[in-house]
């Protein structure tokens, strides 16, 4: 007994913390972030699978826009939605037994011919085509004026010298045109190599409205945001645990100094 003093100092944290690292609110928010991230991540992929189709282009007929072996994403569209300047995937038994990729230069009711000053002429207007190989003319040789029937399309490859396109079928009954219903999809982007979205065919703007870009950028943003939320939410627990352990060590060291 001898008058000894036995004063004890309790830890400031009120004892050992056996609760989840970061507290309940932090855990709930991290769980919510992971759940939302999964919705965005999976939703972006599912949406893309519904809207887009992948294709591998086997030839250089669309170079330099799309080269041989390039992998593209093409948005599923109705043929009636196709506009001048669109790069489309279509299948016509009189051309080939496999899907082909070409650029629409004229739609039903248009007149198209070549060449004036080395340029394509649609409805009497010369078309600027910056997507053609540098220094090349709109065609290797002239072709007579074609009036495109309603519901049909006139298509050319960007590599005009080697493309088997509407100009190779001018002597047929349809004068090289293809039914708009033969279109399966409209190419939105080259994804391998990662060249990105196709450039807007501004040379056709004077003739009418161009097609709007597809929702691919929105889908990519959804997947990216979902990835950040998933990893951020999953990392919260370990990071909060390390922070709590670091604070506990600091308190213990401070108490030991006393």
CSV table of C-alpha atoms in Angstrom, one decimal:
chain,number,residue,atom,x,y,z
A,1,UNK,CA,0.0,0.0,0.0
A,2,UNK,CA,2.8,2.5,0.9
A,3,UNK,CA,1.2,5.5,-0.8
A,4,UNK,CA,2.2,4.4,-4.3
A,5,UNK,CA,0.5,6.1,-7.2
A,6,UNK,CA,-0.8,3.8,-10.0
A,7,UNK,CA,-2.1,6.3,-12.6
A,8,UNK,CA,-2.8,4.8,-16.1
A,9,UNK,CA,-3.2,6.7,-19.3
A,10,UNK,CA,-6.0,5.4,-21.6
A,11,UNK,CA,-5.4,5.5,-25.3
A,12,UNK,CA,-7.0,8.6,-26.9
A,13,UNK,CA,-8.9,6.5,-29.4
A,14,UNK,CA,-10.9,5.0,-26.6
A,15,UNK,CA,-9.4,1.5,-26.8
A,16,UNK,CA,-8.6,-0.8,-29.7
A,17,UNK,CA,-10.6,-0.1,-32.9
A,18,UNK,CA,-12.2,-3.3,-34.0
A,19,UNK,CA,-14.5,-1.7,-36.6
A,20,UNK,CA,-14.0,-1.7,-40.3
A,21,UNK,CA,-11.1,0.5,-41.5
A,22,UNK,CA,-12.3,3.9,-42.6
A,23,UNK,CA,-15.6,3.7,-40.7
A,24,UNK,CA,-19.0,2.7,-41.8
A,25,UNK,CA,-19.7,5.7,-44.0
A,26,UNK,CA,-16.4,5.3,-45.9
A,27,UNK,CA,-17.1,1.6,-46.4
A,28,UNK,CA,-20.6,2.3,-47.7
A,29,UNK,CA,-19.3,4.9,-50.1
A,30,UNK,CA,-16.6,2.6,-51.4
A,31,UNK,CA,-19.1,-0.2,-51.9
A,32,UNK,CA,-21.4,2.2,-53.8
A,33,UNK,CA,-18.5,3.3,-55.9
A,34,UNK,CA,-17.6,-0.3,-56.9
A,35,UNK,CA,-21.3,-1.0,-57.6
A,36,UNK,CA,-21.7,2.1,-59.8
A,37,UNK,CA,-18.4,1.3,-61.5
A,38,UNK,CA,-19.5,-2.2,-62.4
A,39,UNK,CA,-22.8,-0.8,-63.9
A,40,UNK,CA,-20.9,1.7,-66.0
A,41,UNK,CA,-18.1,-0.8,-67.1
A,42,UNK,CA,-20.5,-3.6,-68.0
A,43,UNK,CA,-23.1,-1.3,-69.4
A,44,UNK,CA,-20.6,0.3,-71.8
A,45,UNK,CA,-19.5,-3.1,-73.1
A,46,UNK,CA,-23.1,-4.4,-73.4
A,47,UNK,CA,-24.2,-1.2,-75.2
A,48,UNK,CA,-21.3,-1.5,-77.6
A,49,UNK,CA,-22.1,-5.1,-78.3
A,50,UNK,CA,-25.7,-4.2,-79.2
A,51,UNK,CA,-24.8,-1.1,-81.4
A,52,UNK,CA,-21.5,-2.0,-83.0
A,53,UNK,CA,-20.1,-4.8,-85.1
A,54,UNK,CA,-16.4,-5.5,-85.6
A,55,UNK,CA,-15.0,-6.1,-89.1
A,56,UNK,CA,-11.5,-6.8,-90.5
A,57,UNK,CA,-10.9,-5.0,-93.8
A,58,UNK,CA,-9.0,-7.5,-96.1
A,59,UNK,CA,-7.9,-5.1,-98.9
A,60,UNK,CA,-6.3,-1.6,-99.4
A,61,UNK,CA,-9.3,-0.3,-101.4
A,62,UNK,CA,-10.1,2.2,-98.6
A,63,UNK,CA,-6.5,3.3,-98.0
A,64,UNK,CA,-5.3,5.6,-96.5
A,65,UNK,CA,-8.5,5.9,-94.4
A,66,UNK,CA,-8.6,2.1,-93.7
A,67,UNK,CA,-5.7,-0.1,-94.6
A,68,UNK,CA,-5.6,-3.8,-95.3
A,69,UNK,CA,-5.9,-5.8,-92.0
A,70,UNK,CA,-7.3,-2.9,-90.0
A,71,UNK,CA,-10.0,-3.7,-87.5
A,72,UNK,CA,-13.0,-1.3,-87.5
A,73,UNK,CA,-16.1,-0.8,-85.5
A,74,UNK,CA,-19.2,-0.3,-87.5
A,75,UNK,CA,-22.5,1.0,-86.1
A,76,UNK,CA,-25.6,-1.1,-87.1
A,77,UNK,CA,-27.8,1.2,-89.1
A,78,UNK,CA,-30.7,1.0,-91.5
A,79,UNK,CA,-29.8,1.7,-95.1
A,80,UNK,CA,-32.3,4.6,-95.1
A,81,UNK,CA,-30.1,6.4,-92.6
A,82,UNK,CA,-27.0,6.4,-94.8
A,83,UNK,CA,-25.7,9.8,-96.0
A,84,UNK,CA,-23.2,11.0,-98.5
A,85,UNK,CA,-19.6,10.5,-97.3
A,86,UNK,CA,-20.4,7.6,-95.0
A,87,UNK,CA,-18.1,4.6,-95.1
A,88,UNK,CA,-20.4,1.6,-95.0
A,89,UNK,CA,-20.3,-2.2,-94.8
A,90,UNK,CA,-22.6,-3.8,-97.3
A,91,UNK,CA,-23.1,-7.1,-99.1
A,92,UNK,CA,-24.3,-7.4,-102.6
A,93,UNK,CA,-24.2,-10.8,-104.3
A,94,UNK,CA,-23.5,-9.3,-107.7
A,95,UNK,CA,-20.3,-7.7,-106.3
A,96,UNK,CA,-19.0,-10.4,-103.8
A,97,UNK,CA,-20.1,-13.1,-101.5
A,98,UNK,CA,-18.6,-11.3,-98.6
A,99,UNK,CA,-19.1,-8.0,-96.8
A,100,UNK,CA,-17.4,-5.0,-98.5
A,101,UNK,CA,-16.4,-1.6,-97.2
A,102,UNK,CA,-16.8,1.5,-99.4
A,103,UNK,CA,-17.6,5.1,-99.2
A,104,UNK,CA,-21.0,6.4,-100.3
A,105,UNK,CA,-20.6,9.4,-102.7
A,106,UNK,CA,-24.1,9.7,-104.0
A,107,UNK,CA,-27.6,8.6,-102.8
A,108,UNK,CA,-30.9,8.1,-104.5
A,109,UNK,CA,-31.8,11.0,-106.8
A,110,UNK,CA,-28.2,12.3,-107.1
A,111,UNK,CA,-26.2,12.6,-110.4
A,112,UNK,CA,-22.6,11.7,-110.2
A,113,UNK,CA,-19.8,11.9,-112.7
A,114,UNK,CA,-16.0,12.3,-113.0
A,115,UNK,CA,-13.8,14.1,-113.6
A,116,UNK,CA,-13.7,17.9,-113.7
A,117,UNK,CA,-10.4,19.4,-112.7
A,118,UNK,CA,-9.6,16.0,-111.3
A,119,UNK,CA,-12.5,16.0,-108.9
A,120,UNK,CA,-15.7,14.1,-108.5
A,121,UNK,CA,-18.9,16.0,-109.4
A,122,UNK,CA,-22.2,15.3,-107.5
A,123,UNK,CA,-25.3,17.3,-108.5
A,124,UNK,CA,-23.1,19.7,-110.4
A,125,UNK,CA,-20.8,20.4,-107.5
A,126,UNK,CA,-17.2,19.5,-107.4
A,127,UNK,CA,-16.4,17.5,-104.2
A,128,UNK,CA,-13.3,18.1,-102.1
A,129,UNK,CA,-12.1,14.7,-100.9
A,130,UNK,CA,-9.2,15.2,-98.4
A,131,UNK,CA,-9.4,11.5,-97.5
A,132,UNK,CA,-7.9,10.4,-100.8
A,133,UNK,CA,-4.2,9.5,-101.1
A,134,UNK,CA,-2.2,12.7,-101.3
A,135,UNK,CA,-1.9,14.0,-104.9
A,136,UNK,CA,-4.3,11.5,-106.4
A,137,UNK,CA,-7.2,12.4,-108.7
A,138,UNK,CA,-10.8,11.5,-107.9
A,139,UNK,CA,-10.6,8.7,-110.5
A,140,UNK,CA,-8.0,7.0,-112.7
A,141,UNK,CA,-10.2,7.8,-115.7
A,142,UNK,CA,-13.5,9.6,-116.4
A,143,UNK,CA,-16.9,7.9,-116.3
A,144,UNK,CA,-20.2,9.2,-117.7
A,145,UNK,CA,-22.9,10.8,-115.6
A,146,UNK,CA,-24.9,8.3,-113.5
A,147,UNK,CA,-28.3,9.2,-112.1
A,148,UNK,CA,-28.7,7.1,-108.9
A,149,UNK,CA,-32.2,5.5,-108.6
A,150,UNK,CA,-34.2,6.1,-105.5
A,151,UNK,CA,-33.3,3.6,-102.7
A,152,UNK,CA,-29.9,3.0,-104.1
A,153,UNK,CA,-26.3,4.2,-103.5
A,154,UNK,CA,-23.2,4.9,-105.6
A,155,UNK,CA,-20.0,3.8,-103.7
A,156,UNK,CA,-16.3,4.3,-104.3
A,157,UNK,CA,-13.2,3.2,-102.5
A,158,UNK,CA,-10.7,5.8,-101.2
A,159,UNK,CA,-7.9,4.1,-103.1
A,160,UNK,CA,-9.5,4.8,-106.5
A,161,UNK,CA,-6.8,3.2,-108.6
A,162,UNK,CA,-7.3,-0.3,-107.2
A,163,UNK,CA,-10.8,-0.3,-105.8
A,164,UNK,CA,-13.4,-2.6,-107.3
A,165,UNK,CA,-16.4,-0.3,-106.7
A,166,UNK,CA,-19.4,1.2,-108.5
A,167,UNK,CA,-17.2,2.2,-111.5
A,168,UNK,CA,-16.4,-1.5,-112.1
A,169,UNK,CA,-20.2,-2.3,-112.5
A,170,UNK,CA,-21.3,0.7,-114.7
A,171,UNK,CA,-22.3,-1.6,-117.6
A,172,UNK,CA,-24.7,-3.6,-115.4
A,173,UNK,CA,-28.5,-2.8,-115.2
A,174,UNK,CA,-28.2,-0.9,-112.0
A,175,UNK,CA,-25.2,1.2,-113.4
A,176,UNK,CA,-23.0,0.2,-110.5
A,177,UNK,CA,-25.4,1.3,-107.7
A,178,UNK,CA,-26.3,-0.9,-104.7
A,179,UNK,CA,-29.6,-1.1,-102.8
A,180,UNK,CA,-29.5,0.9,-99.6
A,181,UNK,CA,-31.0,-2.2,-97.9
A,182,UNK,CA,-27.7,-4.0,-98.6
A,183,UNK,CA,-26.0,-1.8,-96.0
A,184,UNK,CA,-25.3,-3.7,-92.8
A,185,UNK,CA,-23.4,-1.0,-90.8
A,186,UNK,CA,-21.7,2.4,-90.9
A,187,UNK,CA,-18.0,2.5,-90.0
A,188,UNK,CA,-17.4,4.8,-87.0
A,189,UNK,CA,-13.7,4.1,-86.0
A,190,UNK,CA,-10.6,2.2,-86.7
A,191,UNK,CA,-9.7,0.4,-83.5
A,192,UNK,CA,-6.7,-1.5,-84.6
A,193,UNK,CA,-4.3,0.1,-85.1
A,194,UNK,CA,-5.8,2.7,-82.8
A,195,UNK,CA,-6.5,5.4,-85.4
A,196,UNK,CA,-9.7,6.5,-83.7
A,197,UNK,CA,-12.8,8.0,-85.1
A,198,UNK,CA,-13.1,8.6,-88.9
A,199,UNK,CA,-12.9,12.2,-90.0
A,200,UNK,CA,-16.0,14.0,-91.1
A,201,UNK,CA,-16.5,14.1,-94.9
A,202,UNK,CA,-16.9,17.9,-95.0
A,203,UNK,CA,-16.8,18.0,-98.8
A,204,UNK,CA,-20.4,16.8,-99.0
A,205,UNK,CA,-21.9,19.3,-96.5
A,206,UNK,CA,-23.1,21.6,-99.3
A,207,UNK,CA,-25.3,18.8,-100.6
A,208,UNK,CA,-27.1,18.0,-97.4
A,209,UNK,CA,-26.8,16.9,-93.8
A,210,UNK,CA,-24.0,14.5,-92.8
A,211,UNK,CA,-24.4,11.6,-90.5
A,212,UNK,CA,-23.8,12.2,-86.8
A,213,UNK,CA,-21.0,10.3,-85.1
A,214,UNK,CA,-22.1,7.2,-83.3
A,215,UNK,CA,-22.1,6.8,-79.5
A,216,UNK,CA,-18.6,5.2,-79.3
A,217,UNK,CA,-17.0,8.0,-77.4
A,218,UNK,CA,-19.7,7.9,-74.8
A,219,UNK,CA,-19.3,4.1,-74.4
A,220,UNK,CA,-15.5,4.5,-74.0
A,221,UNK,CA,-16.1,7.2,-71.4
A,222,UNK,CA,-18.5,4.9,-69.5
A,223,UNK,CA,-15.9,2.0,-69.4
A,224,UNK,CA,-13.1,4.4,-68.4
A,225,UNK,CA,-15.2,5.9,-65.6
A,226,UNK,CA,-16.3,2.5,-64.4
A,227,UNK,CA,-12.7,1.3,-64.3
A,228,UNK,CA,-11.7,4.3,-62.1
A,229,UNK,CA,-14.6,3.8,-59.7
A,230,UNK,CA,-14.1,0.0,-59.4
A,231,UNK,CA,-10.4,0.4,-58.6
A,232,UNK,CA,-10.9,3.5,-56.5
A,233,UNK,CA,-13.6,1.9,-54.4
A,234,UNK,CA,-11.7,-1.4,-54.0
A,235,UNK,CA,-8.6,0.5,-52.9
A,236,UNK,CA,-10.4,2.5,-50.2
A,237,UNK,CA,-10.4,-0.3,-47.6
A,238,UNK,CA,-6.7,-1.2,-47.7
A,239,UNK,CA,-5.7,2.5,-47.9
A,240,UNK,CA,-8.0,3.4,-44.9
A,241,UNK,CA,-6.5,0.4,-43.0
A,242,UNK,CA,-3.0,1.6,-43.6
A,243,UNK,CA,-3.9,5.1,-42.5
A,244,UNK,CA,-5.5,3.8,-39.3
A,245,UNK,CA,-2.5,1.6,-38.5
A,246,UNK,CA,-0.2,4.6,-39.1
A,247,UNK,CA,-2.2,6.8,-36.7
A,248,UNK,CA,-2.2,4.0,-34.1
A,249,UNK,CA,1.6,3.7,-34.3
A,250,UNK,CA,1.9,7.4,-33.9
A,251,UNK,CA,-0.3,7.4,-30.8
A,252,UNK,CA,1.7,4.5,-29.3
A,253,UNK,CA,5.0,6.2,-29.9
A,254,UNK,CA,3.7,9.5,-28.4
A,255,UNK,CA,2.5,7.6,-25.3
A,256,UNK,CA,5.8,5.9,-24.9
A,257,UNK,CA,7.7,9.2,-25.0
A,258,UNK,CA,5.8,10.3,-21.9
